[in-house]
Amino acid sequence: MGQAKNKQRENFSTPLIDEWEADDCINFAIALARLTGWLLHVDWWVTDPTEDISENEMKPLRVYVADNRDGIFDVRGVKTIAEFNQSTIIRLAKKKGLGFGGVRTRFYTEAMLATLPLRSLPNEDKISKAVEVINSHPLYLNAIPSKPQSRIPAYDAARYTFGRCVAYAEAICELIGLQPVAIMGKRFAPLYEGTKRSADGYFHSIVVHPNGMGEDAWGIAPIEDIAGRFGAIEFEISANVHQEVVKNYNRTSSENYEAELKIARELVAQYRLDA
């Protein structure tokens, strides 16, 4: 009985959920992102998931908040990615009758949402109301893990997690003097077999502290925890492999790499050195 009452207090009322879902949950998501610091996402429906297309060619399904692992925070509760896809995203695609296709997930800043071809734009009054409602549901908020101690905004931390981590590790090395290393996965959890990696298993760069802790744009954590975000169960670290990755970037896309390194230095100077 006690668990049932707690679950009831954690959940939002059906009329509120209906109201938020009528706007694809954009106002709820912005309110929750402001309260938690976590990352805003949009799931889009695309006719060909293999094509790299703009948002103007996609159909929006849902705006929501997610952490840097597999946690999804939505009007219908705190779920894993797999649970959210099954209970919400697939249901929405069927309800809208979108036909053959797939889902494309992208993350954004709050300001970016107002520029996207969404069905509804952010409404400050509705966002403020959502903030009040969420704050009145402490069980819901307490079920959401705290954002790591990194002061870097979630959007920037995410950018320097997926594909730009090399530049961030190098910026930390230059400005703070910590050793950058590559993480190579040797075995992955079943749901993470698709983690993007090179032939030698490389998937992420970090820096290592003298006490053995790792650090990337999300902050300082045990290296096994960082590797675990990508689903790596067994892994190795290598400074030499990291340097090979840096050389490869300089050889194949030096302008892009230098531009990302410049931004990474600015982020470290603004949020890391002033911490």
PDB file of C-alpha atoms in Angstrom:
ATOM      1  CA  MET A   1       0.000   0.000   0.000  1.00  0.00           C
ATOM      2  CA  GLY A   2       2.796   2.413   0.887  1.00  0.00           C
ATOM      3  CA  GLN A   3       4.599   1.816  -2.419  1.00  0.00           C
ATOM      4  CA  ALA A   4       1.377   2.377  -4.352  1.00  0.00           C
ATOM      5  CA  LYS A   5       0.805   5.716  -2.600  1.00  0.00           C
ATOM      6  CA  ASN A   6       4.381   6.802  -3.284  1.00  0.00           C
ATOM      7  CA  LYS A   7       4.015   5.879  -6.952  1.00  0.00           C
ATOM      8  CA  GLN A   8       0.811   7.907  -7.124  1.00  0.00           C
ATOM      9  CA  ARG A   9       2.525  10.941  -5.630  1.00  0.00           C
ATOM     10  CA  GLU A  10       5.438  10.516  -8.058  1.00  0.00           C
ATOM     11  CA  ASN A  11       3.206  10.487 -11.142  1.00  0.00           C
ATOM     12  CA  PHE A  12       1.577  13.541 -12.686  1.00  0.00           C
ATOM     13  CA  SER A  13      -2.179  13.786 -13.161  1.00  0.00           C
ATOM     14  CA  THR A  14      -3.721  12.580 -16.402  1.00  0.00           C
ATOM     15  CA  PRO A  15      -5.083  16.047 -17.367  1.00  0.00           C
ATOM     16  CA  LEU A  16      -1.599  17.561 -16.959  1.00  0.00           C
ATOM     17  CA  ILE A  17       0.011  14.785 -18.983  1.00  0.00           C
ATOM     18  CA  ASP A  18      -2.571  15.291 -21.728  1.00  0.00           C
ATOM     19  CA  GLU A  19      -1.892  19.038 -21.729  1.00  0.00           C
ATOM     20  CA  TRP A  20       1.880  18.567 -21.963  1.00  0.00           C
ATOM     21  CA  GLU A  21       1.630  15.862 -24.599  1.00  0.00           C
ATOM     22  CA  ALA A  22      -0.555  18.118 -26.761  1.00  0.00           C
ATOM     23  CA  ASP A  23       2.610  20.251 -27.171  1.00  0.00           C
ATOM     24  CA  ASP A  24       4.901  17.204 -27.631  1.00  0.00           C
ATOM     25  CA  CYS A  25       6.067  17.900 -24.043  1.00  0.00           C
ATOM     26  CA  ILE A  26       8.273  20.828 -25.057  1.00  0.00           C
ATOM     27  CA  ASN A  27       7.297  23.036 -22.094  1.00  0.00           C
ATOM     28  CA  PHE A  28       7.566  20.222 -19.557  1.00  0.00           C
ATOM     29  CA  ALA A  29      10.982  19.231 -20.937  1.00  0.00           C
ATOM     30  CA  ILE A  30      12.361  22.766 -20.780  1.00  0.00           C
ATOM     31  CA  ALA A  31      11.102  23.142 -17.217  1.00  0.00           C
ATOM     32  CA  LEU A  32      12.714  19.859 -16.192  1.00  0.00           C
ATOM     33  CA  ALA A  33      16.000  20.711 -17.923  1.00  0.00           C
ATOM     34  CA  ARG A  34      16.139  24.015 -16.039  1.00  0.00           C
ATOM     35  CA  LEU A  35      15.561  22.215 -12.739  1.00  0.00           C
ATOM     36  CA  THR A  36      17.992  19.334 -13.271  1.00  0.00           C
ATOM     37  CA  GLY A  37      20.642  20.648 -15.665  1.00  0.00           C
ATOM     38  CA  TRP A  38      20.245  17.561 -17.860  1.00  0.00           C
ATOM     39  CA  LEU A  39      20.095  17.482 -21.642  1.00  0.00           C
ATOM     40  CA  LEU A  40      17.155  18.331 -23.911  1.00  0.00           C
ATOM     41  CA  HIS A  41      16.427  15.829 -26.669  1.00  0.00           C
ATOM     42  CA  VAL A  42      14.007  15.539 -29.561  1.00  0.00           C
ATOM     43  CA  ASP A  43      13.068  12.227 -31.140  1.00  0.00           C
ATOM     44  CA  TRP A  44      12.243  12.664 -34.833  1.00  0.00           C
ATOM     45  CA  TRP A  45      10.659  10.278 -37.308  1.00  0.00           C
ATOM     46  CA  VAL A  46      12.569   9.840 -40.562  1.00  0.00           C
ATOM     47  CA  THR A  47      11.663   7.769 -43.589  1.00  0.00           C
ATOM     48  CA  ASP A  48      15.274   6.615 -44.022  1.00  0.00           C
ATOM     49  CA  PRO A  49      17.281   6.405 -40.768  1.00  0.00           C
ATOM     50  CA  THR A  50      20.536   5.959 -42.736  1.00  0.00           C
ATOM     51  CA  GLU A  51      20.333   9.402 -44.385  1.00  0.00           C
ATOM     52  CA  ASP A  52      21.844  12.515 -42.793  1.00  0.00           C
ATOM     53  CA  ILE A  53      19.040  15.038 -43.273  1.00  0.00           C
ATOM     54  CA  SER A  54      17.952  18.310 -41.684  1.00  0.00           C
ATOM     55  CA  GLU A  55      15.158  18.692 -39.171  1.00  0.00           C
ATOM     56  CA  ASN A  56      12.999  20.295 -41.877  1.00  0.00           C
ATOM     57  CA  GLU A  57      12.730  16.864 -43.483  1.00  0.00           C
ATOM     58  CA  MET A  58      11.811  15.100 -40.213  1.00  0.00           C
ATOM     59  CA  LYS A  59       8.597  14.812 -38.199  1.00  0.00           C
ATOM     60  CA  PRO A  60       8.846  15.557 -34.440  1.00  0.00           C
ATOM     61  CA  LEU A  61       7.638  12.901 -32.025  1.00  0.00           C
ATOM     62  CA  ARG A  62       8.655  13.984 -28.513  1.00  0.00           C
ATOM     63  CA  VAL A  63      10.755  16.483 -26.576  1.00  0.00           C
ATOM     64  CA  TYR A  64      12.270  15.088 -23.384  1.00  0.00           C
ATOM     65  CA  VAL A  65      15.209  15.216 -20.988  1.00  0.00           C
ATOM     66  CA  ALA A  66      17.913  12.554 -20.671  1.00  0.00           C
ATOM     67  CA  ASP A  67      21.099  12.003 -18.705  1.00  0.00           C
ATOM     68  CA  ASN A  68      24.534  10.963 -19.989  1.00  0.00           C
ATOM     69  CA  ARG A  69      23.804   7.235 -19.680  1.00  0.00           C
ATOM     70  CA  ASP A  70      20.479   5.579 -20.554  1.00  0.00           C
ATOM     71  CA  GLY A  71      18.053   7.515 -18.354  1.00  0.00           C
ATOM     72  CA  ILE A  72      15.022   9.228 -19.906  1.00  0.00           C
ATOM     73  CA  PHE A  73      12.968  11.738 -17.875  1.00  0.00           C
ATOM     74  CA  ASP A  74       9.517  12.300 -19.320  1.00  0.00           C
ATOM     75  CA  VAL A  75       5.988  13.271 -18.298  1.00  0.00           C
ATOM     76  CA  ARG A  76       5.185   9.574 -17.946  1.00  0.00           C
ATOM     77  CA  GLY A  77       8.039   8.838 -15.578  1.00  0.00           C
ATOM     78  CA  VAL A  78      11.718   7.963 -15.321  1.00  0.00           C
ATOM     79  CA  LYS A  79      12.614   5.207 -17.783  1.00  0.00           C
ATOM     80  CA  THR A  80      15.520   3.570 -19.553  1.00  0.00           C
ATOM     81  CA  ILE A  81      16.009   4.239 -23.264  1.00  0.00           C
ATOM     82  CA  ALA A  82      14.631   0.790 -24.108  1.00  0.00           C
ATOM     83  CA  GLU A  83      11.555   1.294 -21.923  1.00  0.00           C
ATOM     84  CA  PHE A  84      10.929   4.780 -23.313  1.00  0.00           C
ATOM     85  CA  ASN A  85      11.195   3.606 -26.923  1.00  0.00           C
ATOM     86  CA  GLN A  86       8.748   0.775 -26.350  1.00  0.00           C
ATOM     87  CA  SER A  87       6.206   2.583 -24.191  1.00  0.00           C
ATOM     88  CA  THR A  88       6.276   6.040 -25.764  1.00  0.00           C
ATOM     89  CA  ILE A  89       8.130   6.537 -29.047  1.00  0.00           C
ATOM     90  CA  ILE A  90       6.852   3.467 -30.896  1.00  0.00           C
ATOM     91  CA  ARG A  91       3.342   4.201 -29.615  1.00  0.00           C
ATOM     92  CA  LEU A  92       3.520   7.778 -30.902  1.00  0.00           C
ATOM     93  CA  ALA A  93       4.796   6.712 -34.324  1.00  0.00           C
ATOM     94  CA  LYS A  94       1.931   4.233 -34.676  1.00  0.00           C
ATOM     95  CA  LYS A  95      -0.639   6.724 -33.417  1.00  0.00           C
ATOM     96  CA  LYS A  96       0.498   9.317 -35.968  1.00  0.00           C
ATOM     97  CA  GLY A  97       0.409   6.711 -38.760  1.00  0.00           C
ATOM     98  CA  LEU A  98       3.853   7.665 -40.006  1.00  0.00           C
ATOM     99  CA  GLY A  99       4.417   4.419 -41.869  1.00  0.00           C
ATOM    100  CA  PHE A 100       7.811   2.923 -42.678  1.00  0.00           C
ATOM    101  CA  GLY A 101      10.860   4.613 -41.198  1.00  0.00           C
ATOM    102  CA  GLY A 102      12.801   5.029 -37.992  1.00  0.00           C
ATOM    103  CA  VAL A 103      13.734   7.358 -35.154  1.00  0.00           C
ATOM    104  CA  ARG A 104      16.503   9.966 -35.184  1.00  0.00           C
ATOM    105  CA  THR A 105      17.505  11.355 -31.768  1.00  0.00           C
ATOM    106  CA  ARG A 106      19.227  14.728 -31.485  1.00  0.00           C
ATOM    107  CA  PHE A 107      20.107  16.931 -28.520  1.00  0.00           C
ATOM    108  CA  TYR A 108      19.778  20.713 -28.271  1.00  0.00           C
ATOM    109  CA  THR A 109      20.110  23.767 -26.082  1.00  0.00           C
ATOM    110  CA  GLU A 110      16.909  25.414 -24.878  1.00  0.00           C
ATOM    111  CA  ALA A 111      17.452  28.300 -27.302  1.00  0.00           C
ATOM    112  CA  MET A 112      17.757  25.897 -30.226  1.00  0.00           C
ATOM    113  CA  LEU A 113      14.308  24.418 -29.617  1.00  0.00           C
ATOM    114  CA  ALA A 114      12.658  27.719 -30.573  1.00  0.00           C
ATOM    115  CA  THR A 115      14.312  27.535 -34.018  1.00  0.00           C
ATOM    116  CA  LEU A 116      13.235  23.976 -34.868  1.00  0.00           C
ATOM    117  CA  PRO A 117      10.227  22.911 -36.986  1.00  0.00           C
ATOM    118  CA  LEU A 118       8.384  21.523 -33.951  1.00  0.00           C
ATOM    119  CA  ARG A 119       4.585  21.387 -33.712  1.00  0.00           C
ATOM    120  CA  SER A 120       4.675  23.770 -30.735  1.00  0.00           C
ATOM    121  CA  LEU A 121       7.133  26.443 -29.675  1.00  0.00           C
ATOM    122  CA  PRO A 122       8.203  27.073 -26.069  1.00  0.00           C
ATOM    123  CA  ASN A 123       5.733  29.068 -23.980  1.00  0.00           C
ATOM    124  CA  GLU A 124       7.208  30.790 -20.943  1.00  0.00           C
ATOM    125  CA  ASP A 125       3.951  30.796 -18.973  1.00  0.00           C
ATOM    126  CA  LYS A 126       3.512  27.056 -19.533  1.00  0.00           C
ATOM    127  CA  ILE A 127       7.159  26.443 -18.646  1.00  0.00           C
ATOM    128  CA  SER A 128       6.764  28.351 -15.368  1.00  0.00           C
ATOM    129  CA  LYS A 129       3.636  26.355 -14.545  1.00  0.00           C
ATOM    130  CA  ALA A 130       5.476  23.108 -15.299  1.00  0.00           C
ATOM    131  CA  VAL A 131       8.325  24.148 -12.985  1.00  0.00           C
ATOM    132  CA  GLU A 132       5.836  24.631 -10.146  1.00  0.00           C
ATOM    133  CA  VAL A 133       4.173  21.277 -10.786  1.00  0.00           C
ATOM    134  CA  ILE A 134       7.471  19.386 -11.006  1.00  0.00           C
ATOM    135  CA  ASN A 135       8.701  20.983  -7.785  1.00  0.00           C
ATOM    136  CA  SER A 136       5.510  19.786  -6.093  1.00  0.00           C
ATOM    137  CA  HIS A 137       6.456  16.188  -6.973  1.00  0.00           C
ATOM    138  CA  PRO A 138       9.694  15.615  -5.000  1.00  0.00           C
ATOM    139  CA  LEU A 139       9.478  11.834  -5.462  1.00  0.00           C
ATOM    140  CA  TYR A 140       9.704  12.338  -9.217  1.00  0.00           C
ATOM    141  CA  LEU A 141      12.637  14.731  -8.918  1.00  0.00           C
ATOM    142  CA  ASN A 142      14.435  12.466  -6.441  1.00  0.00           C
ATOM    143  CA  ALA A 143      14.179   9.584  -8.911  1.00  0.00           C
ATOM    144  CA  ILE A 144      16.317  11.566 -11.366  1.00  0.00           C
ATOM    145  CA  PRO A 145      20.076  11.199 -10.803  1.00  0.00           C
ATOM    146  CA  SER A 146      21.990  14.391 -10.137  1.00  0.00           C
ATOM    147  CA  LYS A 147      23.985  15.859 -12.992  1.00  0.00           C
ATOM    148  CA  PRO A 148      27.740  15.278 -12.457  1.00  0.00           C
ATOM    149  CA  GLN A 149      29.759  17.973 -10.768  1.00  0.00           C
ATOM    150  CA  SER A 150      31.006  19.418 -14.064  1.00  0.00           C
ATOM    151  CA  ARG A 151      29.890  23.021 -14.458  1.00  0.00           C
ATOM    152  CA  ILE A 152      29.968  22.711 -18.240  1.00  0.00           C
ATOM    153  CA  PRO A 153      26.407  22.999 -19.650  1.00  0.00           C
ATOM    154  CA  ALA A 154      24.933  19.625 -20.593  1.00  0.00           C
ATOM    155  CA  TYR A 155      24.761  20.461 -24.303  1.00  0.00           C
ATOM    156  CA  ASP A 156      28.479  21.284 -24.463  1.00  0.00           C
ATOM    157  CA  ALA A 157      29.381  18.259 -22.352  1.00  0.00           C
ATOM    158  CA  ALA A 158      27.423  16.073 -24.772  1.00  0.00           C
ATOM    159  CA  ARG A 159      29.142  17.611 -27.800  1.00  0.00           C
ATOM    160  CA  TYR A 160      32.512  16.749 -26.273  1.00  0.00           C
ATOM    161  CA  THR A 161      31.373  13.220 -25.498  1.00  0.00           C
ATOM    162  CA  PHE A 162      30.172  12.141 -28.931  1.00  0.00           C
ATOM    163  CA  GLY A 163      33.029  12.570 -31.402  1.00  0.00           C
ATOM    164  CA  ARG A 164      34.846  15.588 -29.962  1.00  0.00           C
ATOM    165  CA  CYS A 165      36.264  14.059 -26.788  1.00  0.00           C
ATOM    166  CA  VAL A 166      39.779  14.043 -28.240  1.00  0.00           C
ATOM    167  CA  ALA A 167      39.826  17.836 -28.431  1.00  0.00           C
ATOM    168  CA  TYR A 168      38.494  18.182 -24.879  1.00  0.00           C
ATOM    169  CA  ALA A 169      41.127  15.792 -23.479  1.00  0.00           C
ATOM    170  CA  GLU A 170      43.856  17.725 -25.277  1.00  0.00           C
ATOM    171  CA  ALA A 171      42.529  21.042 -23.928  1.00  0.00           C
ATOM    172  CA  ILE A 172      42.600  19.670 -20.368  1.00  0.00           C
ATOM    173  CA  CYS A 173      46.146  18.433 -20.981  1.00  0.00           C
ATOM    174  CA  GLU A 174      47.310  21.820 -22.270  1.00  0.00           C
ATOM    175  CA  LEU A 175      45.667  23.938 -19.577  1.00  0.00           C
ATOM    176  CA  ILE A 176      45.871  21.679 -16.520  1.00  0.00           C
ATOM    177  CA  GLY A 177      48.608  19.183 -17.355  1.00  0.00           C
ATOM    178  CA  LEU A 178      46.708  15.909 -16.937  1.00  0.00           C
ATOM    179  CA  GLN A 179      47.575  12.884 -19.076  1.00  0.00           C
ATOM    180  CA  PRO A 180      45.165  12.178 -21.961  1.00  0.00           C
ATOM    181  CA  VAL A 181      44.432   8.531 -22.763  1.00  0.00           C
ATOM    182  CA  ALA A 182      42.205   6.531 -25.092  1.00  0.00           C
ATOM    183  CA  ILE A 183      39.679   4.000 -23.828  1.00  0.00           C
ATOM    184  CA  MET A 184      39.393   0.847 -25.940  1.00  0.00           C
ATOM    185  CA  GLY A 185      36.481  -1.468 -25.292  1.00  0.00           C
ATOM    186  CA  LYS A 186      37.146  -5.205 -25.254  1.00  0.00           C
ATOM    187  CA  ARG A 187      33.651  -6.357 -24.326  1.00  0.00           C
ATOM    188  CA  PHE A 188      30.339  -4.501 -24.312  1.00  0.00           C
ATOM    189  CA  ALA A 189      27.003  -5.089 -22.626  1.00  0.00           C
ATOM    190  CA  PRO A 190      24.420  -6.631 -24.983  1.00  0.00           C
ATOM    191  CA  LEU A 191      22.444  -3.424 -25.514  1.00  0.00           C
ATOM    192  CA  TYR A 192      25.655  -1.513 -26.354  1.00  0.00           C
ATOM    193  CA  GLU A 193      27.106  -3.756 -29.044  1.00  0.00           C
ATOM    194  CA  GLY A 194      26.426  -0.950 -31.508  1.00  0.00           C
ATOM    195  CA  THR A 195      28.649   1.547 -29.667  1.00  0.00           C
ATOM    196  CA  LYS A 196      30.672   3.305 -32.353  1.00  0.00           C
ATOM    197  CA  ARG A 197      34.326   2.285 -32.113  1.00  0.00           C
ATOM    198  CA  SER A 198      37.391   1.759 -34.257  1.00  0.00           C
ATOM    199  CA  ALA A 199      38.967  -1.551 -35.205  1.00  0.00           C
ATOM    200  CA  ASP A 200      41.108  -1.580 -32.033  1.00  0.00           C
ATOM    201  CA  GLY A 201      38.048  -0.846 -29.854  1.00  0.00           C
ATOM    202  CA  TYR A 202      38.730   2.880 -29.359  1.00  0.00           C
ATOM    203  CA  PHE A 203      35.591   4.834 -28.449  1.00  0.00           C
ATOM    204  CA  HIS A 204      36.503   7.692 -26.075  1.00  0.00           C
ATOM    205  CA  SER A 205      39.341   9.926 -24.841  1.00  0.00           C
ATOM    206  CA  ILE A 206      39.708  11.188 -21.285  1.00  0.00           C
ATOM    207  CA  VAL A 207      42.416  12.487 -18.969  1.00  0.00           C
ATOM    208  CA  VAL A 208      43.706  10.587 -15.953  1.00  0.00           C
ATOM    209  CA  HIS A 209      44.322  12.153 -12.534  1.00  0.00           C
ATOM    210  CA  PRO A 210      47.292  11.105 -10.343  1.00  0.00           C
ATOM    211  CA  ASN A 211      44.868   9.219  -8.069  1.00  0.00           C
ATOM    212  CA  GLY A 212      43.650   7.106 -10.993  1.00  0.00           C
ATOM    213  CA  MET A 213      40.334   8.876 -11.531  1.00  0.00           C
ATOM    214  CA  GLY A 214      39.288   9.822 -15.043  1.00  0.00           C
ATOM    215  CA  GLU A 215      37.807  13.043 -16.375  1.00  0.00           C
ATOM    216  CA  ASP A 216      35.936  14.084 -19.469  1.00  0.00           C
ATOM    217  CA  ALA A 217      33.496  16.917 -20.175  1.00  0.00           C
ATOM    218  CA  TRP A 218      31.002  15.465 -17.667  1.00  0.00           C
ATOM    219  CA  GLY A 219      33.508  15.745 -14.835  1.00  0.00           C
ATOM    220  CA  ILE A 220      35.693  13.517 -12.658  1.00  0.00           C
ATOM    221  CA  ALA A 221      34.664   9.882 -12.144  1.00  0.00           C
ATOM    222  CA  PRO A 222      36.151   6.387 -11.858  1.00  0.00           C
ATOM    223  CA  ILE A 223      37.324   5.310 -15.302  1.00  0.00           C
ATOM    224  CA  GLU A 224      35.107   2.220 -15.160  1.00  0.00           C
ATOM    225  CA  ASP A 225      32.095   4.515 -14.672  1.00  0.00           C
ATOM    226  CA  ILE A 226      33.046   6.593 -17.713  1.00  0.00           C
ATOM    227  CA  ALA A 227      33.583   3.465 -19.807  1.00  0.00           C
ATOM    228  CA  GLY A 228      30.279   2.123 -18.503  1.00  0.00           C
ATOM    229  CA  ARG A 229      28.390   5.056 -20.012  1.00  0.00           C
ATOM    230  CA  PHE A 230      29.276   3.542 -23.386  1.00  0.00           C
ATOM    231  CA  GLY A 231      28.429   0.023 -22.255  1.00  0.00           C
ATOM    232  CA  ALA A 232      32.037  -1.180 -21.993  1.00  0.00           C
ATOM    233  CA  ILE A 233      32.347  -4.073 -19.547  1.00  0.00           C
ATOM    234  CA  GLU A 234      36.019  -4.746 -20.258  1.00  0.00           C
ATOM    235  CA  PHE A 235      38.400  -2.059 -21.513  1.00  0.00           C
ATOM    236  CA  GLU A 236      41.985  -0.850 -21.705  1.00  0.00           C
ATOM    237  CA  ILE A 237      43.460   2.655 -21.661  1.00  0.00           C
ATOM    238  CA  SER A 238      46.403   3.854 -23.740  1.00  0.00           C
ATOM    239  CA  ALA A 239      48.166   7.208 -24.069  1.00  0.00           C
ATOM    240  CA  ASN A 240      49.764   6.043 -27.336  1.00  0.00           C
ATOM    241  CA  VAL A 241      46.424   5.213 -28.938  1.00  0.00           C
ATOM    242  CA  HIS A 242      45.084   8.630 -27.947  1.00  0.00           C
ATOM    243  CA  GLN A 243      48.035  10.311 -29.649  1.00  0.00           C
ATOM    244  CA  GLU A 244      47.409   8.224 -32.774  1.00  0.00           C
ATOM    245  CA  VAL A 245      43.825   9.483 -32.800  1.00  0.00           C
ATOM    246  CA  VAL A 246      45.061  13.075 -32.484  1.00  0.00           C
ATOM    247  CA  LYS A 247      47.447  12.541 -35.413  1.00  0.00           C
ATOM    248  CA  ASN A 248      44.635  11.085 -37.485  1.00  0.00           C
ATOM    249  CA  TYR A 249      42.422  14.100 -36.826  1.00  0.00           C
ATOM    250  CA  ASN A 250      45.254  16.456 -37.753  1.00  0.00           C
ATOM    251  CA  ARG A 251      45.850  14.486 -40.931  1.00  0.00           C
ATOM    252  CA  THR A 252      42.266  14.096 -42.122  1.00  0.00           C
ATOM    253  CA  SER A 253      40.326  17.066 -40.701  1.00  0.00           C
ATOM    254  CA  SER A 254      42.794  19.506 -39.200  1.00  0.00           C
ATOM    255  CA  GLU A 255      40.599  22.618 -39.597  1.00  0.00           C
ATOM    256  CA  ASN A 256      37.627  21.046 -37.854  1.00  0.00           C
ATOM    257  CA  TYR A 257      39.854  19.631 -35.127  1.00  0.00           C
ATOM    258  CA  GLU A 258      41.533  22.984 -34.474  1.00  0.00           C
ATOM    259  CA  ALA A 259      38.142  24.704 -34.318  1.00  0.00           C
ATOM    260  CA  GLU A 260      36.877  22.170 -31.763  1.00  0.00           C
ATOM    261  CA  LEU A 261      40.112  22.411 -29.775  1.00  0.00           C
ATOM    262  CA  LYS A 262      39.687  26.191 -29.581  1.00  0.00           C
ATOM    263  CA  ILE A 263      36.136  25.838 -28.229  1.00  0.00           C
ATOM    264  CA  ALA A 264      37.268  23.142 -25.786  1.00  0.00           C
ATOM    265  CA  ARG A 265      39.995  25.430 -24.427  1.00  0.00           C
ATOM    266  CA  GLU A 266      37.371  28.152 -23.884  1.00  0.00           C
ATOM    267  CA  LEU A 267      35.059  25.743 -22.060  1.00  0.00           C
ATOM    268  CA  VAL A 268      37.864  24.507 -19.821  1.00  0.00           C
ATOM    269  CA  ALA A 269      38.964  28.061 -19.056  1.00  0.00           C
ATOM    270  CA  GLN A 270      35.415  29.248 -18.304  1.00  0.00           C
ATOM    271  CA  TYR A 271      33.978  26.290 -16.420  1.00  0.00           C
ATOM    272  CA  ARG A 272      36.874  24.103 -15.280  1.00  0.00           C
ATOM    273  CA  LEU A 273      39.636  26.488 -14.230  1.00  0.00           C
ATOM    274  CA  ASP A 274      37.160  28.793 -12.456  1.00  0.00           C
ATOM    275  CA  ALA A 275      35.567  25.893 -10.563  1.00  0.00           C
TER     276      ALA A 275
END
